[in-house]
Amino acid sequence: MTDTITIRPTPAAELERGMLIRHRGETRQIVRAGEYDENRIVIYFHDGSDVRWSDSMVDVVVPPEPDPEPEAEAWPTEPVIRVLDGHQGSRDIGGLVALRSSMYAYRLFDGGDEIGLVLRDQPDAGIEHWESLSVVPTEAVRTLAARLTDLDSADPRTSPGCRLIVRAMRVAEAARSLVQVADTGEAVE
């Protein structure tokens, strides 16, 4: 098997230290290139030799592109996720909740019961797509539900457009309260 090299004709005036050129069937590295006279340049090589080049173009060896790094397999890093697409052996685990137990493992739960463990490099299991979940205290959810119920019974303004704006503002206020309850664990007055 032979290696293939790519040659790019380059003007001699553009040669720089470190470039590789093809000269007499060999690839050689340039140490220095400079003008010799009006029509020629002198190219010095690492082995101490030099050549006076009279052509206006030089065959420069184009370095091969490095092989691309293999993409790391996607793996969730969130503490709690819902698996959207995944498998464990022949079982579909889409829709299950998973808790991160280490950098390389998630515990699977179905209806509150632990039903398995998925490891990152496990050959017959994987989590392909997921969504991050947030844990919200039950009391915060109850507070939001109560506030939304209050919104439904509140006295709306007369204009339909105004009612929609007022309702949206109240929902936003209730959501802000929920975030505060979730963050602090304290109910908002």
Backbone as a chain_set.jsonl record, in Angstrom:
{"seq": "MTDTITIRPTPAAELERGMLIRHRGETRQIVRAGEYDENRIVIYFHDGSDVRWSDSMVDVVVPPEPDPEPEAEAWPTEPVIRVLDGHQGSRDIGGLVALRSSMYAYRLFDGGDEIGLVLRDQPDAGIEHWESLSVVPTEAVRTLAARLTDLDSADPRTSPGCRLIVRAMRVAEAARSLVQVADTGEAVE", "coords": {"N": [[0.848, -1.177, 0.0], [0.636, 2.157, -0.911], [1.375, 5.485, 0.159], [-0.519, 8.352, -0.551], [0.237, 11.517, -1.83], [-0.5, 15.0, -1.86], [-0.035, 17.519, -4.188], [0.54, 20.962, -4.569], [0.866, 23.442, -6.867], [2.846, 26.238, -6.256], [3.662, 29.676, -6.125], [7.098, 30.541, -6.287], [7.953, 32.703, -4.812], [6.358, 32.632, -2.573], [7.241, 30.711, -0.854], [7.967, 29.281, 2.326], [9.668, 28.814, 5.473], [9.739, 25.519, 6.691], [7.862, 24.455, 4.942], [7.027, 21.708, 2.815], [8.487, 20.421, -0.11], [8.44, 18.932, -3.396], [11.247, 17.589, -4.809], [13.294, 16.399, -7.226], [12.023, 13.875, -7.096], [11.819, 13.429, -4.386], [10.487, 14.238, -1.158], [11.121, 17.175, 0.476], [12.081, 19.269, 3.221], [11.864, 22.769, 3.658], [14.316, 24.951, 4.884], [15.045, 27.556, 4.547], [14.272, 30.146, 2.23], [15.254, 32.269, -0.374], [15.972, 35.172, -2.479], [18.058, 34.658, -5.298], [18.966, 35.701, -7.696], [17.609, 37.907, -10.215], [15.969, 36.1, -11.627], [15.959, 33.72, -10.273], [15.565, 31.735, -7.271], [16.986, 30.735, -4.156], [16.851, 27.743, -2.426], [17.102, 26.378, 0.719], [17.751, 23.334, 2.4], [16.973, 21.004, 5.109], [18.954, 19.072, 5.283], [21.245, 20.402, 4.747], [21.813, 20.885, 2.113], [21.253, 22.792, -0.939], [19.296, 24.427, -3.495], [19.139, 26.12, -6.585], [16.447, 27.69, -7.836], [14.767, 28.025, -10.809], [12.299, 28.052, -11.982], [9.039, 29.548, -11.95], [7.052, 28.431, -10.434], [6.613, 26.129, -7.738], [6.437, 22.773, -6.662], [4.592, 22.211, -3.999], [4.163, 20.196, -1.189], [1.104, 19.291, 0.093], [0.127, 19.083, 3.374], [-1.369, 16.165, 4.786], [-4.817, 16.082, 5.76], [-5.672, 15.894, 9.158], [-7.057, 12.976, 10.67], [-10.457, 13.112, 11.515], [-11.522, 13.677, 14.87], [-13.114, 11.083, 16.614], [-16.568, 11.381, 17.225], [-17.755, 11.875, 20.44], [-19.961, 9.679, 22.007], [-23.247, 10.694, 22.581], [-24.312, 11.444, 25.818], [-26.327, 11.791, 28.602], [-26.042, 14.356, 31.15], [-27.475, 15.459, 33.13], [-29.096, 15.533, 36.377], [-31.676, 14.394, 36.631], [-33.666, 12.826, 34.244], [-35.969, 12.356, 31.497], [-36.304, 9.641, 29.527], [-36.44, 9.792, 26.117], [-35.918, 8.322, 23.856], [-34.612, 5.182, 23.835], [-32.995, 2.081, 24.82], [-32.856, -1.068, 26.511], [-31.327, -3.864, 26.315], [-33.606, -5.782, 24.576], [-35.728, -4.319, 25.33], [-37.76, -1.432, 25.163], [-37.045, 1.697, 26.503], [-38.085, 4.175, 26.371], [-39.777, 7.048, 27.575], [-39.459, 6.527, 30.256], [-38.426, 7.582, 33.546], [-35.24, 8.615, 34.628], [-32.648, 8.516, 37.002], [-29.568, 9.979, 37.669], [-26.892, 8.073, 38.686], [-24.194, 7.866, 38.671], [-21.316, 9.129, 36.863], [-21.387, 7.51, 34.693], [-23.758, 6.061, 34.686], [-27.312, 5.523, 34.867], [-30.188, 5.167, 36.849], [-33.179, 3.507, 36.223], [-36.659, 4.263, 36.388], [-40.025, 3.268, 36.795], [-43.167, 4.235, 37.266], [-42.506, 4.882, 39.905], [-41.093, 2.716, 40.841], [-37.893, 1.191, 40.891], [-36.449, -0.115, 38.015], [-34.212, -0.898, 36.685], [-30.801, -0.477, 35.492], [-28.883, 1.634, 33.48], [-25.91, 1.618, 31.766], [-23.273, 3.687, 30.542], [-21.388, 2.669, 28.579], [-22.493, 0.244, 27.984], [-23.013, -2.524, 25.961], [-25.501, -3.511, 25.003], [-27.424, -1.64, 25.615], [-28.738, 1.703, 25.799], [-29.092, 5.298, 25.914], [-30.519, 7.293, 23.755], [-31.93, 9.698, 23.123], [-33.098, 12.345, 25.194], [-34.786, 14.282, 27.756], [-34.273, 16.939, 30.001], [-35.304, 16.981, 33.367], [-36.91, 18.797, 36.003], [-36.945, 18.806, 39.497], [-39.64, 19.493, 41.472], [-40.939, 20.751, 44.459], [-43.736, 19.166, 46.044], [-45.516, 20.788, 47.435], [-45.144, 23.225, 46.154], [-46.293, 22.727, 43.674], [-48.927, 22.323, 44.482], [-49.476, 24.913, 45.419], [-49.308, 26.399, 43.039], [-51.431, 25.215, 41.622], [-53.587, 26.015, 43.227], [-53.449, 28.805, 42.919], [-53.93, 29.057, 40.172], [-56.555, 28.135, 40.115], [-57.743, 30.19, 41.588], [-57.383, 32.218, 39.716], [-59.217, 31.517, 37.741], [-61.622, 32.042, 39.039], [-61.48, 34.727, 39.493], [-62.483, 38.191, 39.077], [-62.857, 39.061, 35.869], [-61.905, 41.647, 33.487], [-63.963, 43.678, 31.345], [-63.494, 43.743, 28.53], [-62.7, 41.388, 25.964], [-60.022, 41.181, 25.005], [-58.609, 42.471, 27.029], [-59.195, 40.788, 29.166], [-57.733, 38.555, 28.413], [-55.085, 39.516, 28.53], [-54.907, 40.207, 31.264], [-55.287, 37.693, 32.407], [-53.0, 36.347, 31.416], [-51.01, 37.814, 32.699], [-51.556, 37.158, 35.351], [-51.108, 34.394, 35.331], [-48.374, 34.421, 34.784], [-47.472, 35.665, 37.132], [-48.216, 33.71, 38.994], [-46.583, 31.638, 38.147], [-44.049, 32.747, 38.662], [-44.199, 32.787, 41.427], [-44.282, 30.058, 41.912], [-41.708, 29.331, 41.112], [-40.256, 30.657, 43.075], [-41.114, 29.279, 45.353], [-40.177, 26.75, 44.695], [-37.425, 27.244, 44.651], [-36.838, 28.181, 47.265], [-38.386, 26.722, 49.034], [-40.285, 27.791, 50.578], [-43.573, 28.971, 51.092], [-45.297, 31.453, 49.195], [-46.849, 34.494, 50.078]], "CA": [[0.0, 0.0, 0.0], [1.443, 3.367, -0.982], [0.741, 6.697, 0.641], [-0.769, 9.337, -1.586], [0.523, 12.881, -1.411], [-1.156, 16.027, -2.671], [0.903, 18.561, -4.605], [-0.096, 22.216, -4.963], [1.827, 24.385, -7.449], [2.884, 27.466, -5.464], [4.701, 30.604, -6.602], [8.348, 30.425, -5.54], [8.06, 33.837, -3.889], [5.531, 32.375, -1.392], [7.798, 29.615, -0.058], [8.273, 29.635, 3.711], [10.355, 27.822, 6.299], [8.902, 24.416, 7.154], [7.077, 23.859, 3.861], [7.588, 20.533, 2.146], [8.39, 20.499, -1.564], [8.926, 17.774, -4.149], [12.449, 17.945, -5.562], [13.959, 15.201, -7.739], [11.329, 12.663, -6.642], [11.818, 13.321, -2.93], [9.851, 15.314, -0.41], [12.156, 17.797, 1.302], [11.587, 20.391, 3.996], [12.599, 24.018, 3.459], [14.833, 25.661, 6.049], [15.027, 28.973, 4.195], [14.215, 30.428, 0.793], [15.547, 33.676, -0.628], [16.305, 35.517, -3.86], [19.434, 34.412, -5.729], [19.117, 36.803, -8.644], [16.298, 38.323, -10.713], [15.186, 35.01, -12.189], [16.059, 32.481, -9.499], [15.619, 31.797, -5.814], [17.756, 29.634, -3.588], [16.087, 27.049, -1.381], [17.992, 25.62, 1.597], [17.042, 22.203, 3.005], [17.437, 20.577, 6.435], [20.169, 18.249, 5.208], [22.381, 21.267, 4.441], [21.927, 21.131, 0.672], [20.428, 23.877, -1.457], [19.039, 24.371, -4.924], [18.735, 27.383, -7.202], [15.203, 27.361, -8.534], [14.526, 29.028, -11.851], [10.883, 28.054, -12.349], [8.247, 30.465, -11.131], [6.172, 27.637, -9.573], [7.258, 25.032, -7.02], [5.471, 21.774, -6.203], [4.551, 22.151, -2.537], [3.393, 19.063, -0.691], [0.048, 19.703, 1.011], [0.048, 18.1, 4.459], [-2.673, 15.498, 4.837], [-5.74, 16.507, 6.812], [-5.715, 14.907, 10.234], [-8.316, 12.249, 10.783], [-11.315, 13.789, 12.488], [-11.702, 12.996, 16.148], [-14.425, 10.437, 16.663], [-17.488, 12.087, 18.093], [-18.116, 11.154, 21.649], [-21.371, 9.338, 22.014], [-24.027, 11.563, 23.449], [-24.694, 10.836, 27.087], [-26.854, 12.877, 29.439], [-25.286, 14.717, 32.355], [-28.424, 16.034, 34.073], [-29.393, 14.618, 37.483], [-32.937, 13.685, 36.392], [-34.079, 12.931, 32.845], [-36.979, 11.443, 30.965], [-35.757, 9.028, 28.317], [-37.35, 9.903, 24.977], [-35.605, 7.2, 22.971], [-33.541, 4.378, 24.408], [-33.271, 0.648, 24.926], [-32.078, -1.887, 27.439], [-31.526, -5.154, 25.673], [-34.668, -5.642, 23.571], [-36.805, -3.531, 25.93], [-37.789, 0.007, 24.9], [-37.111, 2.427, 27.771], [-38.612, 5.511, 26.091], [-40.836, 7.476, 28.479], [-39.117, 6.267, 31.651], [-37.64, 8.56, 34.276], [-33.95, 8.056, 35.023], [-31.862, 9.314, 37.944], [-28.132, 9.754, 37.49], [-26.275, 7.491, 39.877], [-22.765, 8.156, 38.545], [-21.017, 9.746, 35.579], [-21.575, 6.53, 33.632], [-24.919, 5.215, 34.909], [-28.61, 6.06, 35.242], [-31.169, 4.211, 37.372], [-34.464, 3.672, 35.541], [-37.835, 4.143, 37.247], [-41.318, 3.181, 36.127], [-44.219, 4.333, 38.274], [-41.917, 4.966, 41.243], [-40.291, 1.522, 41.14], [-36.66, 1.062, 40.126], [-36.566, -1.3, 37.163], [-32.96, -1.264, 36.032], [-29.66, 0.428, 35.454], [-28.294, 1.75, 32.145], [-24.524, 2.057, 31.821], [-22.888, 4.433, 29.341], [-20.725, 1.84, 27.575], [-23.139, -1.071, 27.948], [-23.205, -2.791, 24.536], [-26.879, -3.805, 24.604], [-28.333, -0.633, 26.171], [-28.323, 3.068, 25.529], [-30.048, 6.395, 25.958], [-30.214, 8.056, 22.547], [-32.509, 11.038, 23.24], [-33.663, 12.552, 26.519], [-35.056, 15.657, 28.141], [-33.946, 17.213, 31.388], [-36.453, 17.236, 34.231], [-36.639, 19.521, 37.24], [-37.7, 18.318, 40.636], [-40.369, 20.592, 42.091], [-41.607, 20.282, 45.675], [-45.173, 18.943, 45.909], [-46.216, 21.97, 47.945], [-45.091, 24.251, 45.118], [-47.291, 22.364, 42.672], [-50.234, 22.611, 45.097], [-49.621, 26.372, 45.443], [-49.612, 26.824, 41.676], [-52.79, 24.765, 41.299], [-54.526, 26.877, 43.95], [-53.434, 30.133, 42.293], [-54.613, 28.969, 38.883], [-57.981, 28.048, 40.444], [-58.132, 31.555, 41.946], [-57.452, 33.01, 38.487], [-60.463, 31.198, 37.048], [-62.76, 32.644, 39.738], [-61.26, 36.179, 39.638], [-63.369, 39.059, 38.295], [-62.141, 39.543, 34.692], [-62.323, 42.92, 32.918], [-65.06, 43.509, 30.387], [-63.018, 43.522, 27.17], [-62.063, 40.071, 25.8], [-58.573, 41.348, 24.897], [-58.123, 42.839, 28.359], [-59.26, 39.569, 29.988], [-56.618, 37.688, 28.025], [-53.857, 40.107, 29.069], [-54.94, 40.072, 32.725], [-55.085, 36.277, 32.735], [-51.597, 36.024, 31.152], [-50.208, 38.42, 33.767], [-51.773, 36.378, 36.574], [-50.4, 33.115, 35.167], [-46.944, 34.712, 34.946], [-47.243, 35.897, 38.559], [-48.299, 32.415, 39.675], [-45.387, 30.876, 37.784], [-42.934, 33.313, 39.436], [-44.361, 32.313, 42.799], [-43.893, 28.654, 41.926], [-40.252, 29.28, 41.065], [-39.763, 31.057, 44.391], [-41.377, 28.165, 46.27], [-39.263, 25.669, 44.336], [-36.063, 27.627, 45.021], [-36.642, 28.383, 48.703], [-39.157, 25.77, 49.825], [-41.212, 28.562, 51.403], [-44.75, 29.424, 50.373], [-45.392, 32.888, 48.967], [-48.134, 35.04, 50.533]], "C": [[0.894, 1.24, 0.0], [0.648, 4.546, -0.448], [0.587, 7.659, -0.518], [-0.446, 10.709, -1.033], [-0.187, 13.831, -2.363], [-0.145, 17.131, -2.929], [0.105, 19.789, -5.025], [0.982, 23.106, -5.569], [1.721, 25.728, -6.726], [3.949, 28.381, -6.043], [5.937, 30.538, -5.701], [8.5, 31.548, -4.518], [7.276, 33.61, -2.591], [6.078, 31.247, -0.508], [8.189, 30.119, 1.332], [8.987, 28.484, 4.392], [9.341, 26.766, 6.748], [8.055, 23.767, 6.078], [7.802, 22.645, 3.308], [7.419, 20.709, 0.652], [8.877, 19.183, -2.159], [10.096, 18.252, -5.0], [13.165, 16.651, -5.933], [13.363, 13.92, -7.151], [11.287, 12.476, -5.137], [11.031, 14.484, -2.328], [10.887, 15.859, 0.548], [11.572, 19.013, 1.999], [12.487, 21.603, 3.84], [13.04, 24.582, 4.806], [14.717, 27.161, 5.793], [14.937, 29.082, 2.686], [14.457, 31.917, 0.606], [15.922, 33.906, -2.069], [17.778, 35.241, -4.128], [19.837, 35.481, -6.73], [17.717, 37.115, -9.164], [15.415, 37.17, -11.12], [15.192, 33.735, -11.35], [15.982, 32.775, -8.007], [16.488, 30.638, -5.357], [16.928, 29.069, -2.438], [17.07, 26.198, -0.596], [17.161, 24.548, 2.305], [17.677, 21.826, 4.341], [18.746, 19.769, 6.372], [21.405, 19.068, 4.847], [22.544, 21.565, 2.962], [21.048, 22.317, 0.275], [20.238, 23.678, -2.943], [18.656, 25.773, -5.392], [17.562, 27.075, -8.119], [14.917, 28.44, -9.55], [13.061, 29.062, -12.293], [10.115, 29.002, -11.433], [7.33, 29.712, -10.167], [6.948, 26.467, -8.978], [6.156, 24.067, -6.581], [5.566, 21.639, -4.69], [3.661, 20.976, -2.135], [2.383, 19.593, 0.334], [-0.038, 18.661, 2.119], [-1.333, 17.447, 4.483], [-3.513, 16.057, 5.977], [-5.717, 15.459, 7.912], [-7.077, 14.215, 10.258], [-9.178, 12.952, 11.816], [-11.433, 12.956, 13.761], [-13.05, 12.306, 16.139], [-15.319, 11.2, 17.638], [-17.801, 11.228, 19.3], [-19.607, 10.866, 21.593], [-22.084, 10.252, 22.994], [-24.442, 10.788, 24.692], [-25.181, 11.96, 27.98], [-25.976, 13.132, 30.658], [-26.2, 15.294, 33.431], [-28.732, 15.031, 35.184], [-30.662, 13.805, 37.286], [-33.333, 13.916, 34.944], [-35.294, 12.057, 32.598], [-36.412, 10.94, 29.658], [-36.812, 9.154, 27.22], [-37.167, 8.726, 24.028], [-34.423, 6.452, 23.58], [-33.953, 2.914, 24.49], [-32.376, 0.016, 25.983], [-32.321, -3.322, 26.998], [-32.563, -4.967, 24.569], [-35.823, -4.791, 24.093], [-36.646, -2.052, 25.59], [-37.939, 0.725, 26.237], [-37.579, 3.869, 27.566], [-39.765, 5.83, 27.032], [-40.529, 7.256, 29.945], [-38.306, 7.419, 32.243], [-36.348, 7.881, 34.708], [-33.227, 9.051, 35.933], [-30.396, 8.96, 37.761], [-27.547, 9.208, 38.782], [-24.756, 7.632, 39.853], [-22.555, 8.8, 37.178], [-21.366, 8.801, 34.426], [-22.838, 5.691, 33.787], [-26.158, 6.02, 35.294], [-29.48, 4.917, 35.745], [-32.512, 4.524, 36.737], [-35.611, 3.432, 36.514], [-39.083, 4.125, 36.389], [-42.383, 3.185, 37.208], [-43.676, 4.348, 39.698], [-41.049, 3.782, 41.615], [-39.033, 1.509, 40.272], [-36.723, -0.233, 39.333], [-35.268, -1.671, 36.458], [-31.929, -0.161, 36.086], [-29.119, 0.436, 34.031], [-26.905, 2.319, 32.312], [-24.128, 2.689, 30.491], [-22.307, 3.529, 28.248], [-21.288, 0.43, 27.491], [-23.499, -1.399, 26.498], [-24.662, -3.003, 24.122], [-27.89, -2.814, 25.178], [-27.821, 0.759, 25.836], [-29.462, 4.053, 25.668], [-29.687, 7.296, 24.79], [-30.705, 9.501, 22.64], [-33.183, 11.148, 24.596], [-34.035, 14.01, 26.69], [-34.778, 15.785, 29.625], [-35.236, 17.478, 32.159], [-35.99, 18.016, 35.45], [-37.515, 18.939, 38.336], [-38.324, 19.532, 41.311], [-41.06, 20.043, 43.335], [-43.121, 20.177, 45.462], [-45.958, 20.163, 46.376], [-46.216, 23.096, 46.916], [-46.119, 23.973, 44.033], [-48.693, 22.654, 43.222], [-50.499, 24.12, 45.111], [-49.982, 26.892, 44.055], [-51.029, 26.433, 41.29], [-53.826, 25.653, 41.979], [-54.583, 28.259, 43.308], [-54.133, 30.121, 40.939], [-56.123, 28.852, 39.079], [-58.511, 29.431, 40.808], [-58.264, 32.426, 40.704], [-58.761, 32.774, 37.755], [-61.659, 31.861, 37.715], [-62.615, 34.149, 39.913], [-62.187, 36.949, 38.712], [-62.619, 39.596, 37.083], [-62.683, 40.896, 34.238], [-63.36, 42.668, 31.826], [-64.602, 43.189, 28.97], [-62.357, 42.15, 27.051], [-60.536, 40.166, 25.706], [-57.953, 41.649, 26.244], [-58.136, 41.615, 29.282], [-58.086, 38.654, 29.691], [-55.304, 38.214, 28.602], [-53.798, 39.938, 30.579], [-54.677, 38.625, 33.12], [-53.616, 35.885, 32.53], [-50.701, 36.6, 32.245], [-50.351, 37.623, 35.06], [-51.071, 35.023, 36.508], [-48.903, 33.337, 35.354], [-46.608, 34.94, 36.413], [-47.265, 34.582, 39.334], [-47.065, 31.571, 39.381], [-44.166, 31.405, 38.534], [-42.998, 32.849, 40.883], [-43.939, 30.858, 42.919], [-42.375, 28.522, 41.918], [-39.678, 29.648, 42.424], [-39.968, 29.931, 45.402], [-40.409, 27.024, 45.982], [-37.831, 25.968, 44.78], [-35.849, 27.653, 46.533], [-37.352, 27.358, 49.563], [-40.172, 26.47, 50.715], [-42.367, 29.043, 50.548], [-44.74, 30.944, 50.286], [-46.77, 33.351, 49.41], [-48.902, 35.591, 49.371]], "O": [[1.805, 1.353, 0.821], [-0.574, 4.606, -0.577], [1.47, 7.763, -1.369], [-0.809, 11.032, 0.099], [-0.439, 13.502, -3.521], [0.515, 17.616, -2.011], [-0.885, 19.677, -5.747], [1.92, 23.493, -4.872], [0.631, 26.285, -6.6], [5.027, 27.917, -6.415], [5.812, 30.485, -4.478], [9.116, 31.353, -3.47], [7.501, 34.318, -1.61], [5.443, 30.871, 0.478], [8.679, 31.238, 1.487], [8.921, 27.337, 3.951], [8.22, 27.095, 7.136], [7.572, 22.65, 6.264], [9.031, 22.57, 3.332], [6.349, 21.098, 0.184], [9.615, 18.426, -1.528], [9.969, 19.18, -5.799], [13.591, 15.898, -5.058], [14.088, 13.005, -6.76], [10.771, 11.467, -4.656], [10.93, 15.561, -2.915], [11.468, 15.115, 1.338], [10.7, 19.699, 1.466], [13.712, 21.492, 3.882], [12.249, 24.678, 5.744], [14.347, 27.934, 6.677], [15.449, 28.236, 1.954], [13.918, 32.734, 1.353], [16.166, 32.954, -2.81], [18.639, 35.546, -3.302], [20.905, 36.084, -6.626], [16.734, 36.63, -8.604], [14.197, 37.259, -10.967], [14.501, 32.773, -11.683], [16.281, 33.876, -7.544], [16.695, 29.675, -6.095], [16.388, 29.798, -1.606], [17.792, 25.386, -1.175], [16.04, 24.797, 2.748], [18.778, 22.271, 4.664], [19.542, 19.794, 7.311], [22.487, 18.511, 4.662], [23.345, 22.425, 2.595], [20.213, 22.779, 1.052], [20.922, 22.871, -3.573], [17.953, 26.51, -4.701], [17.682, 26.291, -9.06], [14.832, 29.621, -9.214], [12.637, 30.03, -12.925], [10.502, 29.226, -10.286], [6.874, 30.29, -9.181], [7.823, 25.891, -9.625], [5.074, 24.494, -6.178], [6.5, 21.033, -4.166], [2.565, 20.79, -2.664], [2.752, 20.251, 1.306], [-0.252, 17.481, 1.841], [-2.342, 18.104, 4.229], [-2.991, 16.452, 7.019], [-5.74, 14.261, 7.628], [-8.101, 14.802, 9.91], [-8.688, 13.346, 12.875], [-11.441, 11.725, 13.735], [-14.037, 12.894, 15.697], [-14.89, 11.606, 18.718], [-18.072, 10.032, 19.195], [-20.405, 11.709, 21.183], [-21.589, 10.54, 24.084], [-24.865, 9.635, 24.618], [-24.508, 12.983, 28.103], [-25.266, 12.245, 31.132], [-25.741, 15.588, 34.535], [-28.644, 13.822, 34.971], [-30.734, 12.655, 37.719], [-33.339, 15.05, 34.465], [-35.606, 11.151, 33.371], [-36.075, 11.731, 28.777], [-37.938, 8.68, 27.373], [-38.132, 8.202, 23.472], [-33.362, 7.032, 23.809], [-35.109, 2.562, 24.258], [-31.292, 0.51, 26.293], [-33.367, -3.911, 27.269], [-32.414, -4.089, 23.72], [-36.795, -4.564, 23.373], [-35.559, -1.486, 25.707], [-38.84, 0.414, 27.016], [-37.483, 4.69, 28.478], [-40.632, 4.988, 27.264], [-41.262, 7.746, 30.804], [-37.596, 8.13, 31.532], [-36.353, 6.716, 35.106], [-33.197, 10.253, 35.671], [-30.031, 7.786, 37.704], [-27.692, 9.813, 39.844], [-24.105, 7.531, 40.893], [-23.51, 8.993, 36.425], [-21.612, 9.251, 33.308], [-22.986, 4.692, 33.084], [-26.066, 7.054, 35.955], [-29.511, 3.838, 35.153], [-32.937, 5.679, 36.714], [-35.558, 2.531, 37.35], [-39.197, 4.851, 35.401], [-42.486, 2.234, 37.983], [-44.345, 3.863, 40.61], [-40.334, 3.837, 42.616], [-39.093, 1.78, 39.073], [-37.005, -1.301, 39.875], [-35.225, -2.651, 35.714], [-32.149, 0.917, 36.638], [-28.918, -0.623, 33.436], [-26.727, 3.372, 32.923], [-24.599, 2.268, 29.434], [-22.716, 3.634, 27.092], [-20.628, -0.476, 26.981], [-24.219, -0.629, 25.862], [-25.019, -2.697, 22.984], [-29.084, -3.108, 25.224], [-26.627, 0.964, 25.618], [-30.635, 3.699, 25.556], [-28.668, 7.986, 24.825], [-29.978, 10.427, 22.279], [-33.763, 10.183, 25.095], [-33.659, 14.864, 25.887], [-35.017, 14.861, 30.402], [-36.149, 18.127, 31.65], [-34.839, 17.914, 35.874], [-38.684, 18.621, 38.115], [-37.627, 20.479, 41.677], [-41.697, 18.991, 43.278], [-43.713, 21.01, 44.775], [-46.964, 20.524, 45.764], [-47.189, 23.843, 46.818], [-46.75, 24.901, 43.528], [-49.546, 23.172, 42.502], [-51.62, 24.555, 44.845], [-50.867, 27.737, 43.918], [-51.753, 27.232, 40.696], [-54.835, 26.004, 41.369], [-55.667, 28.825, 43.167], [-54.846, 31.064, 40.597], [-56.892, 29.408, 38.295], [-59.604, 29.807, 40.385], [-59.151, 33.278, 40.635], [-59.352, 33.706, 37.21], [-62.622, 32.211, 37.033], [-63.528, 34.795, 40.428], [-62.625, 36.428, 37.687], [-61.81, 40.51, 37.238], [-63.813, 41.25, 34.576], [-63.585, 41.52, 31.443], [-65.27, 42.425, 28.274], [-61.557, 41.769, 27.905], [-59.83, 39.325, 26.264], [-56.882, 41.135, 26.566], [-57.218, 41.419, 30.078], [-57.512, 38.05, 30.597], [-54.496, 37.435, 29.11], [-52.757, 39.566, 31.121], [-53.929, 38.361, 34.061], [-53.043, 35.178, 33.359], [-49.744, 35.953, 32.671], [-49.373, 37.434, 35.784], [-50.51, 34.558, 37.5], [-48.234, 32.536, 36.006], [-45.578, 34.467, 36.894], [-46.439, 34.362, 40.221], [-46.56, 30.872, 40.26], [-43.336, 30.621, 38.994], [-41.97, 32.552, 41.493], [-43.314, 30.464, 43.904], [-41.818, 27.693, 42.638], [-38.72, 29.025, 42.881], [-39.086, 29.662, 46.217], [-39.881, 26.403, 46.905], [-37.11, 25.075, 45.226], [-34.815, 27.206, 47.028], [-36.963, 27.142, 50.711], [-40.847, 25.824, 51.517], [-42.169, 29.473, 49.412], [-44.243, 31.631, 51.179], [-47.762, 32.671, 49.147], [-50.01, 36.096, 49.547]]}, "num_chains": 1, "name": "protein.A"}
